[in-house]
Amino acid sequence: MSEFQLIGLVGRHADVRVAPTLLALCDIVHHLGCRVAIEPDACGLEQVPQTVHRLTRVQMAALCQLVIVVGGDGTLLSVARDVTPGAIPILGINQGRLGFMVDVLPQEMAQVLTAVLAGDYVREDRLLLEARVHRGGHSTPTALAINDVVVRNQAAIRMLEFETWLGDEFISHHRADGFIVASPTGSTAYALSGGGPVVHPALEAMTLVPICPHTLSDRPIVVGAQQTVRIVLRGPSDTLATCTCDGQNSQNLNSGEVLEVRRSDYRLQLIHPNNYSYFSILRDKLHWGSGPVKLL
């Protein structure tokens, strides 16, 4: 008997490419002897069997043993924030544009699922970030980030001025368009475009990346995730920045307020096929050079 008895299926079901894949997954999972759950508002899936459960993402986090996400990395990021508190592993079916985390192709999903439900898979555990803003003696609710926490100026024509701290140690004063605190998973996202390094997802680290800094020597640095990163917004009293988690969850940051980013107690759990290779993903998605040359 598989350890995954109830499997949640999530995707942008209004997408004409995604709905057929979700329907096919329903059949595959049923054929393999497991129960299936989809979201209550899943349109285009009216023809699924009555035996399919209708669960919200929060309910899936409480009741399912596995969630399968159909789409791109953005869809997985959205789903992960809802199900990660339940320590539910996620398997990604790639129907997006890039797909660093959704690494199973639709034409492979029947074969991969057969292996996964038989216990033949790789489980990966990744660091997550959490952010909150301290203002007026109070703190905002903690927001979870899988990729990154980004501070950007709401006034596009003006630079931000801010200080960065690691624990109680002052790092620097910055003038830049913004600042990125990235997890290892997020090192191949916005932080990479900002000149940051690729950080292996097994590392417990955060990457700090100034966005278009005024001082050219203000470079990205990688720090251990054991301490808290603090960003103190400076400048005129009317300075207003936006703090965004994974580009999907935003709150304001005013002059004098402090953004605190730390390693979350939650972890992202991903399920991969047994032949999964992180470096193979990098070679494919970043168009690195060819494979190793065979020696004579």
mmCIF file of C-alpha atoms in Angstrom:
data_model
loop_
_atom_site.group_PDB
_atom_site.id
_atom_site.type_symbol
_atom_site.label_atom_id
_atom_site.label_comp_id
_atom_site.label_asym_id
_atom_site.label_seq_id
_atom_site.Cartn_x
_atom_site.Cartn_y
_atom_site.Cartn_z
ATOM 1 C CA MET A 1 0.000 0.000 0.000
ATOM 2 C CA SER A 2 1.318 3.457 -0.939
ATOM 3 C CA GLU A 3 2.121 5.952 1.806
ATOM 4 C CA PHE A 4 0.155 8.501 -0.244
ATOM 5 C CA GLN A 5 -3.490 7.454 0.172
ATOM 6 C CA LEU A 6 -5.172 10.826 -0.503
ATOM 7 C CA ILE A 7 -3.556 13.008 -3.173
ATOM 8 C CA GLY A 8 -4.507 16.621 -3.838
ATOM 9 C CA LEU A 9 -4.411 17.960 -7.405
ATOM 10 C CA VAL A 10 -3.972 21.707 -7.868
ATOM 11 C CA GLY A 11 -3.468 23.812 -10.971
ATOM 12 C CA ARG A 12 -4.730 26.807 -12.879
ATOM 13 C CA HIS A 13 -7.695 24.802 -14.077
ATOM 14 C CA ALA A 14 -9.002 27.678 -16.223
ATOM 15 C CA ASP A 15 -5.888 27.253 -18.394
ATOM 16 C CA VAL A 16 -6.827 25.205 -21.461
ATOM 17 C CA ARG A 17 -3.559 23.244 -21.143
ATOM 18 C CA VAL A 18 -3.907 22.471 -17.450
ATOM 19 C CA ALA A 19 -7.482 21.116 -17.172
ATOM 20 C CA PRO A 20 -6.857 18.081 -19.449
ATOM 21 C CA THR A 21 -3.720 17.244 -17.468
ATOM 22 C CA LEU A 22 -5.634 17.410 -14.179
ATOM 23 C CA LEU A 23 -8.322 15.120 -15.615
ATOM 24 C CA ALA A 24 -5.677 12.657 -16.793
ATOM 25 C CA LEU A 25 -4.064 12.744 -13.342
ATOM 26 C CA CYS A 26 -7.411 11.893 -11.725
ATOM 27 C CA ASP A 27 -7.578 8.746 -13.848
ATOM 28 C CA ILE A 28 -3.934 7.812 -13.244
ATOM 29 C CA VAL A 29 -4.147 8.216 -9.460
ATOM 30 C CA HIS A 30 -7.431 6.266 -9.279
ATOM 31 C CA HIS A 31 -5.945 3.498 -11.420
ATOM 32 C CA LEU A 32 -3.003 3.285 -9.013
ATOM 33 C CA GLY A 33 -5.378 2.738 -6.088
ATOM 34 C CA CYS A 34 -5.276 6.129 -4.360
ATOM 35 C CA ARG A 35 -7.997 8.661 -3.605
ATOM 36 C CA VAL A 36 -8.038 12.090 -5.288
ATOM 37 C CA ALA A 37 -8.982 15.587 -4.117
ATOM 38 C CA ILE A 38 -9.405 18.724 -6.231
ATOM 39 C CA GLU A 39 -10.300 22.293 -5.305
ATOM 40 C CA PRO A 40 -14.030 23.076 -4.864
ATOM 41 C CA ASP A 41 -13.993 25.829 -7.509
ATOM 42 C CA ALA A 42 -12.095 23.783 -10.114
ATOM 43 C CA CYS A 43 -13.804 24.736 -13.371
ATOM 44 C CA GLY A 44 -13.501 22.561 -16.462
ATOM 45 C CA LEU A 45 -13.359 19.475 -14.248
ATOM 46 C CA GLU A 46 -17.085 18.902 -13.877
ATOM 47 C CA GLN A 47 -16.787 15.459 -15.490
ATOM 48 C CA VAL A 48 -14.546 14.023 -12.775
ATOM 49 C CA PRO A 49 -16.014 11.027 -10.909
ATOM 50 C CA GLN A 50 -18.198 11.638 -7.851
ATOM 51 C CA THR A 51 -15.608 9.764 -5.814
ATOM 52 C CA VAL A 52 -13.199 12.695 -6.199
ATOM 53 C CA HIS A 53 -13.098 14.793 -3.020
ATOM 54 C CA ARG A 54 -13.494 18.579 -3.103
ATOM 55 C CA LEU A 55 -11.031 20.193 -0.696
ATOM 56 C CA THR A 56 -9.568 23.666 -0.285
ATOM 57 C CA ARG A 57 -5.791 23.998 -0.186
ATOM 58 C CA VAL A 58 -5.887 24.426 3.588
ATOM 59 C CA GLN A 59 -7.940 21.238 3.881
ATOM 60 C CA MET A 60 -5.481 19.450 1.604
ATOM 61 C CA ALA A 61 -2.681 20.490 3.967
ATOM 62 C CA ALA A 62 -4.548 18.780 6.806
ATOM 63 C CA LEU A 63 -5.843 15.677 5.027
ATOM 64 C CA CYS A 64 -3.646 14.809 2.023
ATOM 65 C CA GLN A 65 -0.312 13.010 2.084
ATOM 66 C CA LEU A 66 0.828 14.457 -1.264
ATOM 67 C CA VAL A 67 -0.118 17.453 -3.410
ATOM 68 C CA ILE A 68 0.530 17.440 -7.158
ATOM 69 C CA VAL A 69 0.835 20.893 -8.746
ATOM 70 C CA VAL A 70 0.222 21.331 -12.474
ATOM 71 C CA GLY A 71 1.618 24.549 -13.959
ATOM 72 C CA GLY A 72 4.799 26.564 -13.564
ATOM 73 C CA ASP A 73 6.982 27.643 -10.669
ATOM 74 C CA GLY A 74 4.604 30.529 -9.892
ATOM 75 C CA THR A 75 1.729 28.113 -9.338
ATOM 76 C CA LEU A 76 3.906 25.938 -7.126
ATOM 77 C CA LEU A 77 4.984 28.966 -5.064
ATOM 78 C CA SER A 78 1.356 29.910 -4.459
ATOM 79 C CA VAL A 79 0.327 26.379 -3.502
ATOM 80 C CA ALA A 80 3.397 25.803 -1.327
ATOM 81 C CA ARG A 81 2.588 28.727 0.960
ATOM 82 C CA ASP A 82 -0.809 27.142 1.667
ATOM 83 C CA VAL A 83 0.237 23.512 2.180
ATOM 84 C CA THR A 84 3.750 23.842 3.644
ATOM 85 C CA PRO A 85 2.452 24.424 7.217
ATOM 86 C CA GLY A 86 1.000 20.917 7.006
ATOM 87 C CA ALA A 87 4.416 19.458 6.047
ATOM 88 C CA ILE A 88 2.869 18.078 2.850
ATOM 89 C CA PRO A 89 5.302 17.100 0.059
ATOM 90 C CA ILE A 90 4.707 18.538 -3.415
ATOM 91 C CA LEU A 91 5.260 16.985 -6.831
ATOM 92 C CA GLY A 92 5.334 19.403 -9.780
ATOM 93 C CA ILE A 93 4.063 18.714 -13.320
ATOM 94 C CA ASN A 94 5.568 21.295 -15.672
ATOM 95 C CA GLN A 95 3.112 23.200 -17.830
ATOM 96 C CA GLY A 96 4.695 26.593 -17.295
ATOM 97 C CA ARG A 97 7.485 28.466 -19.033
ATOM 98 C CA LEU A 98 10.655 27.596 -17.117
ATOM 99 C CA GLY A 99 10.073 25.110 -14.336
ATOM 100 C CA PHE A 100 12.983 24.892 -11.889
ATOM 101 C CA MET A 101 10.779 23.162 -9.301
ATOM 102 C CA VAL A 102 8.079 21.583 -11.479
ATOM 103 C CA ASP A 103 10.377 19.070 -13.107
ATOM 104 C CA VAL A 104 8.045 16.326 -14.411
ATOM 105 C CA LEU A 105 6.810 16.623 -18.005
ATOM 106 C CA PRO A 106 3.142 15.744 -18.723
ATOM 107 C CA GLN A 107 4.151 12.878 -21.000
ATOM 108 C CA GLU A 108 6.183 11.383 -18.141
ATOM 109 C CA MET A 109 3.649 11.743 -15.337
ATOM 110 C CA ALA A 110 2.049 8.275 -15.561
ATOM 111 C CA GLN A 111 5.440 6.570 -15.357
ATOM 112 C CA VAL A 112 6.710 8.905 -12.629
ATOM 113 C CA LEU A 113 3.553 8.585 -10.511
ATOM 114 C CA THR A 114 3.647 4.811 -10.750
ATOM 115 C CA ALA A 115 7.187 4.885 -9.347
ATOM 116 C CA VAL A 116 6.429 7.543 -6.708
ATOM 117 C CA LEU A 117 3.384 5.711 -5.351
ATOM 118 C CA ALA A 118 5.511 2.564 -5.159
ATOM 119 C CA GLY A 119 8.010 4.451 -2.973
ATOM 120 C CA ASP A 120 10.629 4.998 -5.686
ATOM 121 C CA TYR A 121 11.377 8.726 -5.497
ATOM 122 C CA VAL A 122 13.683 11.419 -4.087
ATOM 123 C CA ARG A 123 12.362 13.642 -1.291
ATOM 124 C CA GLU A 124 14.037 17.048 -0.993
ATOM 125 C CA ASP A 125 13.836 19.360 2.004
ATOM 126 C CA ARG A 126 14.451 23.080 1.384
ATOM 127 C CA LEU A 127 14.874 26.202 3.492
ATOM 128 C CA LEU A 128 12.067 28.785 3.542
ATOM 129 C CA LEU A 129 12.111 32.430 4.607
ATOM 130 C CA GLU A 130 9.682 34.406 6.716
ATOM 131 C CA ALA A 131 9.334 38.184 6.866
ATOM 132 C CA ARG A 132 7.632 40.711 9.098
ATOM 133 C CA VAL A 133 7.690 44.488 9.471
ATOM 134 C CA HIS A 134 8.256 46.219 12.822
ATOM 135 C CA ARG A 135 6.384 49.510 13.055
ATOM 136 C CA GLY A 136 5.326 51.635 16.008
ATOM 137 C CA GLY A 137 6.120 48.998 18.603
ATOM 138 C CA HIS A 138 4.112 46.354 16.775
ATOM 139 C CA SER A 139 4.892 43.678 14.205
ATOM 140 C CA THR A 140 2.913 42.660 11.151
ATOM 141 C CA PRO A 141 1.845 39.022 10.725
ATOM 142 C CA THR A 142 4.634 36.798 9.458
ATOM 143 C CA ALA A 143 4.630 36.176 5.693
ATOM 144 C CA LEU A 144 6.191 33.056 4.198
ATOM 145 C CA ALA A 145 8.532 33.184 1.188
ATOM 146 C CA ILE A 146 9.786 30.239 -0.851
ATOM 147 C CA ASN A 147 11.969 32.239 -3.268
ATOM 148 C CA ASP A 148 12.675 35.690 -1.918
ATOM 149 C CA VAL A 149 11.706 38.772 0.028
ATOM 150 C CA VAL A 150 12.123 41.928 -2.078
ATOM 151 C CA VAL A 151 12.080 45.599 -1.084
ATOM 152 C CA ARG A 152 11.361 48.064 -3.890
ATOM 153 C CA ASN A 153 10.660 51.802 -3.964
ATOM 154 C CA GLN A 154 7.066 52.696 -4.774
ATOM 155 C CA ALA A 155 8.371 55.825 -6.514
ATOM 156 C CA ALA A 156 10.122 54.412 -9.571
ATOM 157 C CA ILE A 157 12.237 57.527 -10.152
ATOM 158 C CA ARG A 158 13.800 57.641 -6.680
ATOM 159 C CA MET A 159 16.435 55.425 -5.063
ATOM 160 C CA LEU A 160 15.914 53.896 -1.653
ATOM 161 C CA GLU A 161 18.240 54.536 1.275
ATOM 162 C CA PHE A 162 18.474 51.762 3.834
ATOM 163 C CA GLU A 163 20.744 49.946 6.273
ATOM 164 C CA THR A 164 21.303 46.203 6.456
ATOM 165 C CA TRP A 165 22.150 44.197 9.552
ATOM 166 C CA LEU A 166 22.944 40.536 10.185
ATOM 167 C CA GLY A 167 21.875 39.817 13.730
ATOM 168 C CA ASP A 168 23.403 42.652 15.757
ATOM 169 C CA GLU A 169 26.207 43.266 13.258
ATOM 170 C CA PHE A 170 25.943 46.225 10.894
ATOM 171 C CA ILE A 171 26.559 45.312 7.241
ATOM 172 C CA SER A 172 26.255 48.537 5.265
ATOM 173 C CA HIS A 173 24.312 51.625 4.287
ATOM 174 C CA HIS A 174 22.898 51.328 0.771
ATOM 175 C CA ARG A 175 21.469 53.535 -1.928
ATOM 176 C CA ALA A 176 19.800 51.327 -4.522
ATOM 177 C CA ASP A 177 16.565 50.634 -6.363
ATOM 178 C CA GLY A 178 15.834 47.921 -3.826
ATOM 179 C CA PHE A 179 17.118 44.836 -2.060
ATOM 180 C CA ILE A 180 16.582 41.076 -2.348
ATOM 181 C CA VAL A 181 16.905 38.474 0.388
ATOM 182 C CA ALA A 182 16.792 35.118 -1.401
ATOM 183 C CA SER A 183 16.621 31.535 -0.226
ATOM 184 C CA PRO A 184 18.769 28.951 -2.034
ATOM 185 C CA THR A 185 15.658 28.066 -4.057
ATOM 186 C CA GLY A 186 15.244 31.735 -4.979
ATOM 187 C CA SER A 187 18.878 32.111 -6.017
ATOM 188 C CA THR A 188 17.863 31.119 -9.569
ATOM 189 C CA ALA A 189 15.018 33.672 -9.646
ATOM 190 C CA TYR A 190 15.129 37.485 -9.256
ATOM 191 C CA ALA A 191 18.410 37.332 -7.324
ATOM 192 C CA LEU A 192 20.138 35.725 -10.314
ATOM 193 C CA SER A 193 19.003 38.588 -12.557
ATOM 194 C CA GLY A 194 20.456 40.984 -9.985
ATOM 195 C CA GLY A 195 23.905 39.412 -10.279
ATOM 196 C CA GLY A 196 23.640 36.977 -7.386
ATOM 197 C CA PRO A 197 25.189 33.486 -7.404
ATOM 198 C CA VAL A 198 23.439 30.161 -7.842
ATOM 199 C CA VAL A 199 23.211 28.607 -4.361
ATOM 200 C CA HIS A 200 22.686 24.864 -4.026
ATOM 201 C CA PRO A 201 19.280 24.175 -2.400
ATOM 202 C CA ALA A 202 20.802 21.902 0.250
ATOM 203 C CA LEU A 203 22.638 24.865 1.830
ATOM 204 C CA GLU A 204 21.310 26.729 4.870
ATOM 205 C CA ALA A 205 22.036 30.205 3.531
ATOM 206 C CA MET A 206 20.513 33.490 2.419
ATOM 207 C CA THR A 207 21.720 35.642 -0.480
ATOM 208 C CA LEU A 208 21.619 39.431 -0.058
ATOM 209 C CA VAL A 209 21.409 41.259 -3.387
ATOM 210 C CA PRO A 210 21.250 45.059 -3.830
ATOM 211 C CA ILE A 211 19.155 46.004 -6.874
ATOM 212 C CA CYS A 212 21.031 48.450 -9.158
ATOM 213 C CA PRO A 213 23.125 49.944 -6.316
ATOM 214 C CA HIS A 214 24.509 53.487 -6.604
ATOM 215 C CA THR A 215 27.914 52.222 -5.433
ATOM 216 C CA LEU A 216 29.238 49.681 -7.921
ATOM 217 C CA SER A 217 31.235 47.867 -5.232
ATOM 218 C CA ASP A 218 27.992 47.115 -3.353
ATOM 219 C CA ARG A 219 27.891 43.446 -4.354
ATOM 220 C CA PRO A 220 25.737 40.417 -3.453
ATOM 221 C CA ILE A 221 26.859 38.383 -0.453
ATOM 222 C CA VAL A 222 25.860 34.972 0.902
ATOM 223 C CA VAL A 223 25.293 34.644 4.658
ATOM 224 C CA GLY A 224 24.385 31.781 6.966
ATOM 225 C CA ALA A 225 20.698 31.350 7.710
ATOM 226 C CA GLN A 226 21.243 31.024 11.463
ATOM 227 C CA GLN A 227 20.864 34.775 12.013
ATOM 228 C CA THR A 228 18.203 37.342 11.159
ATOM 229 C CA VAL A 229 18.605 39.891 8.364
ATOM 230 C CA ARG A 230 17.218 43.337 9.174
ATOM 231 C CA ILE A 231 16.611 46.083 6.633
ATOM 232 C CA VAL A 232 16.033 49.558 8.099
ATOM 233 C CA LEU A 233 14.470 52.011 5.655
ATOM 234 C CA ARG A 234 15.985 55.517 5.839
ATOM 235 C CA GLY A 235 15.466 58.743 3.912
ATOM 236 C CA PRO A 236 12.741 61.434 3.977
ATOM 237 C CA SER A 237 9.587 60.826 6.001
ATOM 238 C CA ASP A 238 7.539 60.391 2.823
ATOM 239 C CA THR A 239 9.724 57.488 1.639
ATOM 240 C CA LEU A 240 7.505 54.497 0.941
ATOM 241 C CA ALA A 241 8.698 51.080 -0.160
ATOM 242 C CA THR A 242 6.952 47.803 -0.891
ATOM 243 C CA CYS A 243 8.029 44.519 0.666
ATOM 244 C CA THR A 244 6.996 41.523 -1.446
ATOM 245 C CA CYS A 245 7.261 37.793 -0.756
ATOM 246 C CA ASP A 246 7.646 35.733 -3.934
ATOM 247 C CA GLY A 247 6.127 38.592 -5.939
ATOM 248 C CA GLN A 248 2.689 37.590 -4.639
ATOM 249 C CA ASN A 249 2.271 38.894 -1.083
ATOM 250 C CA SER A 250 2.974 42.602 -0.461
ATOM 251 C CA GLN A 251 2.981 45.100 2.390
ATOM 252 C CA ASN A 252 4.220 48.675 2.780
ATOM 253 C CA LEU A 253 7.470 49.705 4.458
ATOM 254 C CA ASN A 254 7.805 53.313 5.634
ATOM 255 C CA SER A 255 10.889 55.341 6.527
ATOM 256 C CA GLY A 256 12.227 54.292 9.932
ATOM 257 C CA GLU A 257 10.494 50.920 9.885
ATOM 258 C CA VAL A 258 12.376 47.636 10.018
ATOM 259 C CA LEU A 259 11.915 44.609 7.781
ATOM 260 C CA GLU A 260 13.066 41.404 9.449
ATOM 261 C CA VAL A 261 13.818 38.297 7.375
ATOM 262 C CA ARG A 262 14.769 34.977 8.907
ATOM 263 C CA ARG A 263 14.772 31.259 8.254
ATOM 264 C CA SER A 264 11.308 29.815 8.756
ATOM 265 C CA ASP A 265 10.558 26.851 10.976
ATOM 266 C CA TYR A 266 8.578 25.453 8.033
ATOM 267 C CA ARG A 267 10.352 23.566 5.249
ATOM 268 C CA LEU A 268 9.488 23.069 1.599
ATOM 269 C CA GLN A 269 9.286 19.363 0.793
ATOM 270 C CA LEU A 270 9.535 18.413 -2.869
ATOM 271 C CA ILE A 271 9.094 14.993 -4.456
ATOM 272 C CA HIS A 272 11.255 14.230 -7.505
ATOM 273 C CA PRO A 273 11.682 11.229 -9.819
ATOM 274 C CA ASN A 274 14.494 8.935 -8.717
ATOM 275 C CA ASN A 275 16.725 10.159 -11.576
ATOM 276 C CA TYR A 276 16.425 13.799 -10.458
ATOM 277 C CA SER A 277 19.589 15.906 -10.757
ATOM 278 C CA TYR A 278 19.756 19.550 -9.681
ATOM 279 C CA PHE A 279 22.662 20.200 -12.024
ATOM 280 C CA SER A 280 20.783 18.636 -14.913
ATOM 281 C CA ILE A 281 17.990 21.153 -14.227
ATOM 282 C CA LEU A 282 20.529 24.001 -14.255
ATOM 283 C CA ARG A 283 22.094 22.829 -17.503
ATOM 284 C CA ASP A 284 18.687 22.590 -19.134
ATOM 285 C CA LYS A 285 17.025 25.754 -17.814
ATOM 286 C CA LEU A 286 20.087 28.039 -17.916
ATOM 287 C CA HIS A 287 21.365 26.608 -21.209
ATOM 288 C CA TRP A 288 24.763 25.704 -19.855
ATOM 289 C CA GLY A 289 27.307 23.885 -22.001
ATOM 290 C CA SER A 290 27.056 20.316 -23.214
ATOM 291 C CA GLY A 291 27.576 17.267 -21.022
ATOM 292 C CA PRO A 292 30.933 15.770 -20.039
ATOM 293 C CA VAL A 293 33.340 14.845 -22.804
ATOM 294 C CA LYS A 294 34.059 11.128 -22.946
ATOM 295 C CA LEU A 295 37.731 10.402 -22.396
ATOM 296 C CA LEU A 296 39.484 8.034 -24.783
#
